[in-house]
């Protein structure tokens, strides 16, 4: 599990940056060359390459070089791992909130019963 946690740390670090999130969003639609990814961004090509390096180190993006063109694609398994972790957190919090709701509901019904006893 520590290895899994480390990869999640790298993924969430990579996704913390809006430029990298934008790159991932673009790659979800399909593979793209580095120059295609860089075109809409207002930064130098070396800066884009640094962002891609962070995404590749996290496992979210894989790139392959064919001739002079480096093509990047998203790694679905990495996205599924992050989604799975987030889903587990959501489930845990929903359970906690359901328990809190049950406690509050029993407290409210206890208050109503006590008020009825005072009136009699």
CSV table of C-alpha atoms in Angstrom, one decimal:
chain,number,residue,atom,x,y,z
A,1,UNK,CA,0.0,0.0,0.0
A,2,UNK,CA,2.8,2.6,0.6
A,3,UNK,CA,3.8,2.3,-3.1
A,4,UNK,CA,0.1,2.9,-4.0
A,5,UNK,CA,0.0,6.0,-1.7
A,6,UNK,CA,3.2,7.4,-3.2
A,7,UNK,CA,1.8,7.2,-6.7
A,8,UNK,CA,-1.4,8.9,-5.5
A,9,UNK,CA,0.7,11.7,-4.0
A,10,UNK,CA,2.4,12.1,-7.4
A,11,UNK,CA,-0.9,12.1,-9.3
A,12,UNK,CA,-2.5,14.7,-7.0
A,13,UNK,CA,0.6,16.8,-7.1
A,14,UNK,CA,0.5,16.7,-10.9
A,15,UNK,CA,-3.2,17.6,-11.0
A,16,UNK,CA,-2.7,20.5,-8.6
A,17,UNK,CA,-1.5,22.7,-11.4
A,18,UNK,CA,-4.2,24.1,-13.8
A,19,UNK,CA,-1.9,23.8,-16.8
A,20,UNK,CA,-1.3,20.1,-16.2
A,21,UNK,CA,-5.1,19.6,-15.6
A,22,UNK,CA,-5.7,21.3,-18.9
A,23,UNK,CA,-3.2,19.0,-20.6
A,24,UNK,CA,-4.8,15.9,-19.1
A,25,UNK,CA,-8.3,17.2,-20.2
A,26,UNK,CA,-7.0,17.6,-23.7
A,27,UNK,CA,-5.4,14.1,-23.7
A,28,UNK,CA,-8.6,12.5,-22.5
A,29,UNK,CA,-10.0,13.4,-26.0
A,30,UNK,CA,-7.1,11.5,-27.6
A,31,UNK,CA,-3.4,11.4,-28.1
A,32,UNK,CA,-1.6,14.6,-29.2
A,33,UNK,CA,1.9,15.7,-30.1
A,34,UNK,CA,3.9,18.0,-27.7
A,35,UNK,CA,3.6,20.8,-30.2
A,36,UNK,CA,-0.2,20.3,-30.4
A,37,UNK,CA,-0.4,20.4,-26.6
A,38,UNK,CA,1.8,23.5,-26.5
A,39,UNK,CA,0.0,25.5,-29.2
A,40,UNK,CA,-2.9,26.9,-27.0
A,41,UNK,CA,-0.7,27.5,-24.0
A,42,UNK,CA,1.0,30.9,-23.4
A,43,UNK,CA,4.4,29.5,-22.3
A,44,UNK,CA,7.6,28.3,-23.9
A,45,UNK,CA,8.0,24.8,-25.2
A,46,UNK,CA,10.6,24.0,-22.5
A,47,UNK,CA,8.0,25.0,-19.9
A,48,UNK,CA,5.4,22.7,-21.5
A,49,UNK,CA,7.9,19.9,-21.5
A,50,UNK,CA,8.5,20.4,-17.8
A,51,UNK,CA,4.7,20.1,-17.2
A,52,UNK,CA,4.7,16.9,-19.3
A,53,UNK,CA,7.6,15.5,-17.3
A,54,UNK,CA,5.6,15.9,-14.1
A,55,UNK,CA,2.6,14.3,-15.7
A,56,UNK,CA,4.7,11.4,-16.9
A,57,UNK,CA,6.5,11.0,-13.5
A,58,UNK,CA,3.0,10.7,-11.9
A,59,UNK,CA,2.0,8.0,-14.4
A,60,UNK,CA,-0.9,10.0,-15.7
A,61,UNK,CA,0.6,10.6,-19.1
A,62,UNK,CA,2.7,8.3,-21.4
A,63,UNK,CA,4.7,9.6,-24.3
A,64,UNK,CA,6.3,7.9,-27.3
A,65,UNK,CA,8.7,9.2,-29.8
A,66,UNK,CA,8.4,8.4,-33.5
A,67,UNK,CA,11.0,10.1,-35.6
A,68,UNK,CA,11.0,13.8,-34.5
A,69,UNK,CA,7.5,13.7,-33.0
A,70,UNK,CA,6.7,12.9,-29.4
A,71,UNK,CA,3.1,11.9,-28.9
A,72,UNK,CA,1.5,11.9,-25.5
A,73,UNK,CA,-1.6,10.0,-24.3
A,74,UNK,CA,-3.4,9.7,-21.0
A,75,UNK,CA,-2.9,6.6,-19.0
A,76,UNK,CA,-6.5,5.4,-18.1
A,77,UNK,CA,-5.3,3.1,-15.3
A,78,UNK,CA,-3.8,6.0,-13.4
A,79,UNK,CA,-7.0,8.0,-13.7
A,80,UNK,CA,-8.9,5.0,-12.4
A,81,UNK,CA,-6.6,4.7,-9.4
A,82,UNK,CA,-7.2,8.3,-8.5
A,83,UNK,CA,-11.0,7.9,-9.1
A,84,UNK,CA,-11.1,4.8,-6.9
A,85,UNK,CA,-9.3,6.6,-4.1
A,86,UNK,CA,-11.7,9.5,-4.3
A,87,UNK,CA,-14.7,7.2,-4.5
A,88,UNK,CA,-13.6,5.4,-1.3
A,89,UNK,CA,-13.2,8.8,0.5
A,90,UNK,CA,-16.7,9.8,-0.7
A,91,UNK,CA,-18.2,6.5,0.6
A,92,UNK,CA,-16.5,6.9,3.9
A,93,UNK,CA,-17.8,10.5,4.3
A,94,UNK,CA,-21.3,9.5,3.2
A,95,UNK,CA,-21.3,6.8,5.9
A,96,UNK,CA,-20.2,9.2,8.5
A,97,UNK,CA,-22.9,11.7,7.5
A,98,UNK,CA,-25.5,9.0,7.5
A,99,UNK,CA,-24.5,8.1,11.1
A,100,UNK,CA,-24.6,11.7,12.1
A,101,UNK,CA,-28.1,12.1,10.5
A,102,UNK,CA,-29.3,9.0,12.5
A,103,UNK,CA,-27.9,10.4,15.7
A,104,UNK,CA,-29.5,13.8,15.1
A,105,UNK,CA,-32.8,12.2,14.1
A,106,UNK,CA,-32.9,10.1,17.3
A,107,UNK,CA,-32.0,13.2,19.3
A,108,UNK,CA,-34.9,15.2,17.7
A,109,UNK,CA,-37.4,12.4,18.4
A,110,UNK,CA,-36.1,12.2,22.0
A,111,UNK,CA,-36.7,16.0,22.4
A,112,UNK,CA,-40.3,15.6,21.0
A,113,UNK,CA,-41.1,12.8,23.4
A,114,UNK,CA,-39.7,14.8,26.4
A,115,UNK,CA,-41.8,17.8,25.4
A,116,UNK,CA,-44.9,15.6,25.2
A,117,UNK,CA,-44.2,14.3,28.8
A,118,UNK,CA,-44.0,17.9,30.2
A,119,UNK,CA,-47.4,18.8,28.8
A,120,UNK,CA,-49.3,15.9,30.4
